[in-house]
Coordinates of C-alpha atoms in Angstrom, one line a residue:
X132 CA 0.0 0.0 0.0
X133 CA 1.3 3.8 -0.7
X134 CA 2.3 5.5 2.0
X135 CA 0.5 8.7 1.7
X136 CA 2.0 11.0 4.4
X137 CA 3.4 14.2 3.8
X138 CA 6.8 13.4 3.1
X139 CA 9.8 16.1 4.4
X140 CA 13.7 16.2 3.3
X141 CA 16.1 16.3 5.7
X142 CA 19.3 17.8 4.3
X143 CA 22.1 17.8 7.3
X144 CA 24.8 20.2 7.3
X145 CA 25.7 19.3 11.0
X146 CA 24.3 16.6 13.3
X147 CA 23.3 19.1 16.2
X148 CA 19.6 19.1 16.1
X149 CA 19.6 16.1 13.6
X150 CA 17.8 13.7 16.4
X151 CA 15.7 16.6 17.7
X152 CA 14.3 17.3 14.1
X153 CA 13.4 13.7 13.3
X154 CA 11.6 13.0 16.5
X155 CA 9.6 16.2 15.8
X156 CA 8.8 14.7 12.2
X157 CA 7.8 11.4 13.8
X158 CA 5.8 12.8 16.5
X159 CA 3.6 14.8 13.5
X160 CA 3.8 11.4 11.6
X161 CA 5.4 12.9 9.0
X162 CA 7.5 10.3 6.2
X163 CA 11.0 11.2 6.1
X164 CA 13.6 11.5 3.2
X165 CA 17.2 12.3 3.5
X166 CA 19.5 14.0 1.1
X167 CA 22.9 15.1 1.0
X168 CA 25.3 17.9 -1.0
X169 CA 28.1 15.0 -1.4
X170 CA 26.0 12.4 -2.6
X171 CA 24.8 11.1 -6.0
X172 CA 21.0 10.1 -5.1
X173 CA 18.8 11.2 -7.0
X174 CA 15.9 13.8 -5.2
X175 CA 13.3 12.7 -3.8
X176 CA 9.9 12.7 -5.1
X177 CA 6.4 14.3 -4.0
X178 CA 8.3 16.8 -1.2
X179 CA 6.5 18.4 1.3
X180 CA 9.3 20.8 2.5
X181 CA 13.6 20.6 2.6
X182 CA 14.7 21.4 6.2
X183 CA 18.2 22.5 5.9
X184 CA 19.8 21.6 9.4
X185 CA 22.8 24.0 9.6
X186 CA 23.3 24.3 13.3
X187 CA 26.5 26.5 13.3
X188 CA 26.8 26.4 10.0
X189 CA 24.6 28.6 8.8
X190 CA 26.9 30.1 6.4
X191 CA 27.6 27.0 4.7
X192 CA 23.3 26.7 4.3
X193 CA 23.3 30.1 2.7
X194 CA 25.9 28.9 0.2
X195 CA 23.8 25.5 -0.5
X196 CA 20.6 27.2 -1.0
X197 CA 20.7 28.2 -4.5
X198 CA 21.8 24.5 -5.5
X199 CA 19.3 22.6 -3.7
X200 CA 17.0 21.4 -6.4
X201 CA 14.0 21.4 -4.6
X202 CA 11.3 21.5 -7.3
X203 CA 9.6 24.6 -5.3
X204 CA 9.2 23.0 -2.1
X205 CA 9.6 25.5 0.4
X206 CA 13.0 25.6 2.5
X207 CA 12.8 25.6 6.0
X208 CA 16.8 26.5 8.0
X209 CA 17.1 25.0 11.2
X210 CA 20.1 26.7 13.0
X211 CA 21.3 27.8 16.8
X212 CA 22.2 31.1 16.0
X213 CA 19.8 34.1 17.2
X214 CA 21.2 36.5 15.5
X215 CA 18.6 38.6 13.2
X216 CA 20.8 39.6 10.6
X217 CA 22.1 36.1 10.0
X218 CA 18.1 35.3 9.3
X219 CA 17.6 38.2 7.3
X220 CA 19.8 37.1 4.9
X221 CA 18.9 33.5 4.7
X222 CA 15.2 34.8 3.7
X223 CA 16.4 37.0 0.8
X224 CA 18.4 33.6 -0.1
X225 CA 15.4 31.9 -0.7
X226 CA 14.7 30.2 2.8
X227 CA 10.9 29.7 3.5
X228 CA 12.3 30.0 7.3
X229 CA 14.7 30.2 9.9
X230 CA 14.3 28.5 12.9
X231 CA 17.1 28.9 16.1
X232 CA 17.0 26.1 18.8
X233 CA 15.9 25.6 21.4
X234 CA 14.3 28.5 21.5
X235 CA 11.7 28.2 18.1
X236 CA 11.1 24.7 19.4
X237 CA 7.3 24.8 19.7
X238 CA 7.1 27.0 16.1
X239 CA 8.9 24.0 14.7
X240 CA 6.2 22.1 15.7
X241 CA 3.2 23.7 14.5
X242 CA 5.1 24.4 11.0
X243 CA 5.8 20.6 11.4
X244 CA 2.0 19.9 11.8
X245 CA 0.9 22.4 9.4
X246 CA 2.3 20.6 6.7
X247 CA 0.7 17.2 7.6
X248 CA -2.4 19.2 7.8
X249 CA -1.8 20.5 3.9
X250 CA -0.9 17.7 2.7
X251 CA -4.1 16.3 3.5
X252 CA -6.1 18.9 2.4
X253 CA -4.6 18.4 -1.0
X254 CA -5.2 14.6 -0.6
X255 CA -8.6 15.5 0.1
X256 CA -8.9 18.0 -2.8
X257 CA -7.3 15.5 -5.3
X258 CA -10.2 12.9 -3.8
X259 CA -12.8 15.3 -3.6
X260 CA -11.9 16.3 -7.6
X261 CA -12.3 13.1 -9.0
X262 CA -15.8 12.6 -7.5
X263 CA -17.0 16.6 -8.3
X264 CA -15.6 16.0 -12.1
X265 CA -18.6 14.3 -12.8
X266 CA -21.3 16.8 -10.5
X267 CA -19.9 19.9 -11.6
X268 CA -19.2 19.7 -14.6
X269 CA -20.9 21.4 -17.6
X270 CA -23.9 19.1 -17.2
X271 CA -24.2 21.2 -14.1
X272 CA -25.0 24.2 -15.8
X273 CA -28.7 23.1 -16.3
X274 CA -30.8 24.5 -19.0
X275 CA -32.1 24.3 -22.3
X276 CA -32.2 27.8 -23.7
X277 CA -30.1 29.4 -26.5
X278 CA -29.3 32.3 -24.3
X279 CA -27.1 29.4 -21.9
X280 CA -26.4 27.0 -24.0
X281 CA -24.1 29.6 -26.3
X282 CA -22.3 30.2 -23.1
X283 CA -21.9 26.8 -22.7
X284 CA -20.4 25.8 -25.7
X285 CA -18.1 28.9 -25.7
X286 CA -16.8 27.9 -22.0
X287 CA -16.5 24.0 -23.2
X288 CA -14.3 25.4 -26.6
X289 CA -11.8 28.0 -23.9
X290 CA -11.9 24.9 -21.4
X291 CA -9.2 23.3 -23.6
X292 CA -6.6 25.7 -23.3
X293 CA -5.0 25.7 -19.8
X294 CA -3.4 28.8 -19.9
X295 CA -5.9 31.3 -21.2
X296 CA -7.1 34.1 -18.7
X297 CA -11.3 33.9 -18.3
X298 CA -13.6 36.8 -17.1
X299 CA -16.7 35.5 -16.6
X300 CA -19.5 38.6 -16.4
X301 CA -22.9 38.6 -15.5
X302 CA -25.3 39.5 -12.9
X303 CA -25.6 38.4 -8.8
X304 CA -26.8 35.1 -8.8
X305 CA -26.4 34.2 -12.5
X306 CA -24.3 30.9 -11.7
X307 CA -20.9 32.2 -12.6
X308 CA -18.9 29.9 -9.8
X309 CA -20.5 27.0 -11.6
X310 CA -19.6 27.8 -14.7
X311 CA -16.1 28.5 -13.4
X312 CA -15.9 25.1 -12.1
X313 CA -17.2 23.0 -15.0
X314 CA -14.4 24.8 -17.0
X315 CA -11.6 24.1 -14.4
X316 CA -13.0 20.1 -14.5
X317 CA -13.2 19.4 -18.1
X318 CA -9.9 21.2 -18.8
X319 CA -5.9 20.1 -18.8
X320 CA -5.7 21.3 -15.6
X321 CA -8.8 19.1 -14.0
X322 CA -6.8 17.2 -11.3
X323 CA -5.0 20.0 -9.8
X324 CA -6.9 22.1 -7.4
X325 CA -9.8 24.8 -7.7
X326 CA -8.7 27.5 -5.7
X327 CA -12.1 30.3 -5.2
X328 CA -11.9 33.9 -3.0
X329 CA -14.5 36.6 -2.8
X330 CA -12.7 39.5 -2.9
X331 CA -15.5 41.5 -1.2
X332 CA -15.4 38.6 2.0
X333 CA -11.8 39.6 3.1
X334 CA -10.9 42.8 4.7
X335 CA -8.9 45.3 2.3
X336 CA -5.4 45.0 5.0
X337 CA -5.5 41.4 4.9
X338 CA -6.4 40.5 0.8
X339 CA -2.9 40.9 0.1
X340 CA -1.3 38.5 2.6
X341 CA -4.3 35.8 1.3
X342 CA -3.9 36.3 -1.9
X343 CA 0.4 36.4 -2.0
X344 CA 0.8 34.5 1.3
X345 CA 3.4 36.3 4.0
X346 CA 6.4 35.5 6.0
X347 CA 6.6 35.0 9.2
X348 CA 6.8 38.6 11.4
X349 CA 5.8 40.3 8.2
X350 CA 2.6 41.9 10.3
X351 CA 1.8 41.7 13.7
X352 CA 0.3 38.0 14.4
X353 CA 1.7 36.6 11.9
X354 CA 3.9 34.3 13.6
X355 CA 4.6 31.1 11.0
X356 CA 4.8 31.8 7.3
X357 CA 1.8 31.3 5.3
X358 CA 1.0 30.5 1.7
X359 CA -1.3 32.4 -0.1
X360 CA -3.7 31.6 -2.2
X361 CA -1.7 31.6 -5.7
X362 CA 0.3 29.0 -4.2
X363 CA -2.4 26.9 -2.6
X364 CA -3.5 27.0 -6.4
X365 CA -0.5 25.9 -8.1
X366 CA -1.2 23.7 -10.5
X367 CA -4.8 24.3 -11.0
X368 CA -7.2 27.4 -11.3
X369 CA -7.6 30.6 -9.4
X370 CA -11.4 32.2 -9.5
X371 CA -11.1 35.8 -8.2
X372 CA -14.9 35.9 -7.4
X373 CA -15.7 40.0 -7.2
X374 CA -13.1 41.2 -8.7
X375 CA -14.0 44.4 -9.6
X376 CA -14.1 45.2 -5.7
X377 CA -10.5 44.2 -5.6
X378 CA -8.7 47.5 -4.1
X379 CA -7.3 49.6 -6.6
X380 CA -3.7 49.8 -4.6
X381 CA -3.4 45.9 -5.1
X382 CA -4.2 45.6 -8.2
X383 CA -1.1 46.6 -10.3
X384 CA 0.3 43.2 -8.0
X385 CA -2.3 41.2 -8.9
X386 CA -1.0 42.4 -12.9
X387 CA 2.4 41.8 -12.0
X388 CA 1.5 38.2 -10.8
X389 CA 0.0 37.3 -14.1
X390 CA 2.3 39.1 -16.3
X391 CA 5.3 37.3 -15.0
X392 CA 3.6 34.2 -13.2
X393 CA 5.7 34.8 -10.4
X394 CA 4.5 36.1 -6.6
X395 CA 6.4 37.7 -3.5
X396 CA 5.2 36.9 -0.2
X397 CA 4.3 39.8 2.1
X398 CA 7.5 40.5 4.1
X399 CA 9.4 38.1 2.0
X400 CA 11.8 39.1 -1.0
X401 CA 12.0 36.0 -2.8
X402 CA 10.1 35.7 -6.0
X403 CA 7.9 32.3 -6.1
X404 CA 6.9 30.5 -9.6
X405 CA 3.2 30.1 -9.8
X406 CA 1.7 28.0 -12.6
X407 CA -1.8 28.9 -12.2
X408 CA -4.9 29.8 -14.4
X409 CA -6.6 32.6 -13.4
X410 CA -10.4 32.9 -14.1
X411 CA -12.2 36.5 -12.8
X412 CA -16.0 36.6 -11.8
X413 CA -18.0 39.8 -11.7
X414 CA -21.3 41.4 -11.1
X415 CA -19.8 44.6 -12.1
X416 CA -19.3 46.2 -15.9
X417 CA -15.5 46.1 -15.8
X418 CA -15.4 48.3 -18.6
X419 CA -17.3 51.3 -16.9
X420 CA -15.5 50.3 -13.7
X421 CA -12.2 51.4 -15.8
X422 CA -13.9 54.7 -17.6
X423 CA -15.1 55.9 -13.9
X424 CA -11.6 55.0 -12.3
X425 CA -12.4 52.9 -10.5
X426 CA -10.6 49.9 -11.9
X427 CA -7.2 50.0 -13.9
X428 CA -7.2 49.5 -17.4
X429 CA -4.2 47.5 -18.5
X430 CA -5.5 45.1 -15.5
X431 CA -8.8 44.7 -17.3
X432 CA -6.7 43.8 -20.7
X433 CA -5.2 41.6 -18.8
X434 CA -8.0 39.5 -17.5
X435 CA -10.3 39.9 -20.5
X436 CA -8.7 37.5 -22.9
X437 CA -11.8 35.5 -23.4
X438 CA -14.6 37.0 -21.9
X439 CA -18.2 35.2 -21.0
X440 CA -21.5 36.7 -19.9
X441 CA -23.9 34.6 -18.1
X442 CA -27.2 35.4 -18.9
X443 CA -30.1 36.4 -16.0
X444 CA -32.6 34.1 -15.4
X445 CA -35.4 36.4 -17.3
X446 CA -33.6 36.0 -20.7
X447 CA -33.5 32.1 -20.4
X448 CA -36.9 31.2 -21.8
X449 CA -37.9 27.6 -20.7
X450 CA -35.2 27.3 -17.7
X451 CA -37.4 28.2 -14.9
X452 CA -39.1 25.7 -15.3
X453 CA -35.9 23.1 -15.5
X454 CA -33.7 24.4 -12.6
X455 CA -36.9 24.5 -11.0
X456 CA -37.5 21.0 -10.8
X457 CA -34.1 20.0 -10.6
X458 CA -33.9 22.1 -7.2
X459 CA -37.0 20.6 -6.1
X460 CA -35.6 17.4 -6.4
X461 CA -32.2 17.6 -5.0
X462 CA -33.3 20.0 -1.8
X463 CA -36.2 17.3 -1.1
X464 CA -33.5 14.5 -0.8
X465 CA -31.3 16.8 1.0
X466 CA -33.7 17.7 3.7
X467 CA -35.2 14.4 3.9
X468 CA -38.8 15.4 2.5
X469 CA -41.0 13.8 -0.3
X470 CA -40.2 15.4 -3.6
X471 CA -43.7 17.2 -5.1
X472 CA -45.0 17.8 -7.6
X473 CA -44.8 21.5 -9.2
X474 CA -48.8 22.4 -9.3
X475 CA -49.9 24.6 -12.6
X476 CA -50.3 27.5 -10.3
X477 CA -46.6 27.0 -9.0
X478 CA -45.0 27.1 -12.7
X479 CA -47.3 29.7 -13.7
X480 CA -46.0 31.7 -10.7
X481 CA -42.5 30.7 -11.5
X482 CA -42.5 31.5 -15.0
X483 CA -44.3 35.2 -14.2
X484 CA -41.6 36.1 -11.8
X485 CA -38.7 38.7 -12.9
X486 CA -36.3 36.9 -10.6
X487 CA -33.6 40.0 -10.0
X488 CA -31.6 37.2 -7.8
X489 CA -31.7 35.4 -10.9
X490 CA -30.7 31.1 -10.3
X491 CA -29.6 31.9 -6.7
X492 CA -33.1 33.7 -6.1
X493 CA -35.0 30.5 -7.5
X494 CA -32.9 27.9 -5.3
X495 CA -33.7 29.8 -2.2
X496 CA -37.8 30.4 -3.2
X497 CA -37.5 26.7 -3.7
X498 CA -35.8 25.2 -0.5
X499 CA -38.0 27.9 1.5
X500 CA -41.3 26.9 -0.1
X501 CA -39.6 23.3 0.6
X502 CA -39.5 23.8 4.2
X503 CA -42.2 25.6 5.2
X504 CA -45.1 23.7 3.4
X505 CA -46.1 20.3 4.7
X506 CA -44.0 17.5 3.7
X507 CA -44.7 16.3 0.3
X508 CA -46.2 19.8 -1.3
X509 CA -45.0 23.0 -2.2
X510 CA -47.6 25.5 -1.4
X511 CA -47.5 28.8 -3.6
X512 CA -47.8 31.1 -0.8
X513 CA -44.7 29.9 0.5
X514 CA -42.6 30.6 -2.3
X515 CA -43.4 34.6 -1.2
X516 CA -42.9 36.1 -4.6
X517 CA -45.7 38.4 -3.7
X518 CA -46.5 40.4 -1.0
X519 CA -50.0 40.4 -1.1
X520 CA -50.4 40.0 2.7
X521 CA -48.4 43.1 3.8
X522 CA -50.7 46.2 4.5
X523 CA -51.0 49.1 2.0
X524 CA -49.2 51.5 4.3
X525 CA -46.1 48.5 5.6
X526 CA -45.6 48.0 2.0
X527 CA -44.9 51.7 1.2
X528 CA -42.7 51.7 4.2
X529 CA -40.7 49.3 2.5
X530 CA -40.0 50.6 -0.5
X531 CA -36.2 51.9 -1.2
X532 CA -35.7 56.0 -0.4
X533 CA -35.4 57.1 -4.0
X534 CA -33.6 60.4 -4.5
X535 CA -30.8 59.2 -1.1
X536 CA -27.2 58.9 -0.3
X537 CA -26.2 55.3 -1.1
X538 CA -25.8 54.2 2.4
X539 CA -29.4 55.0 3.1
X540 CA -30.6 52.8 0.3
X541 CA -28.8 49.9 1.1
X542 CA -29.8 50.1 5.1
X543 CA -33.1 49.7 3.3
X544 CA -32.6 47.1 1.0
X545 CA -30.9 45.2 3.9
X546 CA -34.3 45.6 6.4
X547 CA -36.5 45.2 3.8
X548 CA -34.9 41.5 3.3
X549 CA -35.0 40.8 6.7
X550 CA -38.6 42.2 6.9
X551 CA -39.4 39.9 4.0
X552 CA -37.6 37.0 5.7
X553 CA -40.0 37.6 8.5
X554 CA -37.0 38.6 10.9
X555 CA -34.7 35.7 10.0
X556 CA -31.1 37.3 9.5
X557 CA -29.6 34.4 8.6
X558 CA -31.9 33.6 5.6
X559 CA -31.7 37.6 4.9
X560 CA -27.7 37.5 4.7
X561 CA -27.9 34.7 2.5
X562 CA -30.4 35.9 -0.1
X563 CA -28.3 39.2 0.3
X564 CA -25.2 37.2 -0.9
X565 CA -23.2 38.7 2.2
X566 CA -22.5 37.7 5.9
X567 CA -24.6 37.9 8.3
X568 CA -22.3 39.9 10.7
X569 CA -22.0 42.5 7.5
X570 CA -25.8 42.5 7.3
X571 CA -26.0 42.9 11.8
X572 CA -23.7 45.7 10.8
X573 CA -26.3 47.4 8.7
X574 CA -29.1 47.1 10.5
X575 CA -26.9 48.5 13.6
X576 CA -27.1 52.0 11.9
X577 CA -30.7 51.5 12.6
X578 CA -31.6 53.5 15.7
X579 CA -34.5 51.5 15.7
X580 CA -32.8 47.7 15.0
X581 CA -30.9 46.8 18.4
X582 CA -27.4 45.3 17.6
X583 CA -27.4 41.4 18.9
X584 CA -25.1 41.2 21.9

């Protein structure tokens, strides 16, 4: 049987932490390799991480650095010295690392179990890829209409060719992550990993750091070097979901990183390689985004080698009706309900509505309708595409503040979604397409909306 632990290279420049590294390795059941300058073996295969043990001769390991062919594993120094400058320049030779015993002892250790806990992510990811080939692939894109199925075909001819940049337009809801995958799973690049980040979900102060990775005492709290998230992708495809809320400061980086397929970690001065595809996802008209400043233009070049739009749901004639079915199905079996039948009144309803959430709008009116009406139906009312049962007066109330400042109007959008959710925030945040601790933070500007404690 394989052995399918991370596996680590010990390369030994002196024998004085030699024991203390291996029972460290063991302990995080970790495989180990060994490797030395003199010898003739050949290097090993499917490495983790090198960990140079220099201990006192740290000079030496600054020499070997550049010769260690390590096929862009990351290089971790273990030495006794404590002298910063000494670490400084081991970094800028290319060291992931530098540890100094005894003292880094328990940062040894978590690095040590951090890679153990990597390598089976990817494990898991390489499992995980083989089964989703078949779920998310383009037969997940359901529908029958011309408007999709041009997209489709389009995405399955680009899907071929590994290395082309995607931008992938179209409105909230539209199914652009799924179309994003099936592309990633049907193409050369199918068995490496599918790497997605929202650039609105991460604060602007940390997107750098997760999207380039840091060293360690690059910021404060960061105490262990991280990869980021061009790394994590190596191999396989990068979605930048949102990018047109990326911030303006980080994106000539984000050019620089496809332009030369190389990344520096925050803190660090070492370029890394990256061999990634990178696909881009928006809601937003990039090309207005650039004519109102607000996005740079050789960036949008860039990224806008082939370019798809996803269609809304209202110019897909005939695929209410599908997806709706198809979500009836699946959310009955994953709830553990009867599946029902769609009555004529339901369709009818279905087909009539606008849907401005588009396919994400539909899921949700489904699952709710799902959950709320007694197993084995789907009542209409439930579905709450109309408002009939709010009073004349309420529903005036809930209208959006047309002329008012943008902050207003969104405060309103928010507590009209939670007043249409009948008070359930977490349903409201969803159908939003944000968090709920974004949406808490809304509704907090609310003099009348206490803030949860």
């Amino acid at each position: 049987m394989a052995d399918r632990r991370a596996r680590i290279v010990l390369v030994t420049l002196s024998d004085s932490f030699s024991s203390t590294i291996e029972a460290m390795a063991q302990d995080a059941a970790l495989a180990i390799d060994r490797w030395t300058p003199e010898g003739d073996q050949s290097w090993p295969d499917a490495t983790a991480a090198v960990w140079l043990l220099a201990g006192g001769e740290e000079t030496a390991a600054l020499d070997l650095l550049a010769e260690l062919p390590t096929n862009g594993a990351s290089v971790f120094v273990i030495g006794s010295s404590t002298d910063h400058r000494v670490a400084a320049a081991l970094l800028k030779g290319g060291a992931s690392d530098y540890f100094a015993l005894p003292g880094d002892a328990d940062v040894v250790r978590r690095t040590l179990d951090r890679l153990v806990q990597q390598e089976g992510e990817r494990q898991a990811a390489d499992s995980f890829a083989d089964a989703e080939r078949g779920s998310v692939g383009f037969a997940s894109v359901i529908g029958e209409s011309a408007a999709i199925r041009r997209v489709v075909e389009q995405a399955k001819r680009v899907a071929r060719h590994d290395n082309v940049t995607i931008l992938i337009e179209g409105e909230t809801g539209t199914g652009k992550e799924v179309l994003a995958r099936a592309i990633h799973y049907h193409g050369p690049r199918a068995a490496g990993p599918f790497v997605e980040v929202n650039c609105t979900a991460i604060p602007d102060n940390l997107i750098e750091s997760e999207l380039f990775g840091h060293e360690r005492g690059s910021f404060t709290g960061a105490i262990a070097a991280k990869q980021g998230l061009f790394e994590l992708a190596h191999g396989g495809t990068l979605l930048l979901d949102e990018i047109g809320h990326l911030p303006i400061e980080l994106q000539a980086k984000l050019l620089r990183a496809l332009e030369t397929r190389e990344i520096r970690r925050v803190g660090g001065t070492k370029t890394r390689a990256v061999d990634v595809r990178v696909m881009a996802a928006t809601h937003v008209r990039l090309a207005q985004a650039v004519a109102r400043g607000e996005f740079r233009e050789d960036l949008f070049y860039r990224l806008n080698v082939v370019s798809l739009r996803v269609p809304p749901l209202r110019d897909r004639e005939g695929d209410v009706e599908l997806l709706a079915g198809r979500f009836v199905s699946d959310l009955a079996t994953r709830h553990g309900l009867p599946t029902p039948a769609l009555s004529p009144e339901v369709l009818s309803a279905l087909r009539g509505h606008p849907w401005p959430g588009n396919v994400r709008e539909l899921r949700n009116a489904i699952e709710r309708a799902l959950v709320l009406s007694p197993p084995g139906t789907l009542e209409l009312e439930q579905l709450w595409l109309e408002r009939d049962d709010i009073p004349a007066g309420d529903r005036a109330h809930s209208l959006l503040p047309f002329p008012a400042p943008l902050e207003n109007i969104i405060r309103a959008a928010v507590a009209a979604m939670v007043e249409l959710t009948r008070g359930n925030k977490s349903e409201a945040a969803r159908m939003l397409g944000i968090s709920r601790p974004r949406l808490q933070r809304w509704l907090s500007e609310d003099t009348n909306e206490p803030t949860d404690q």
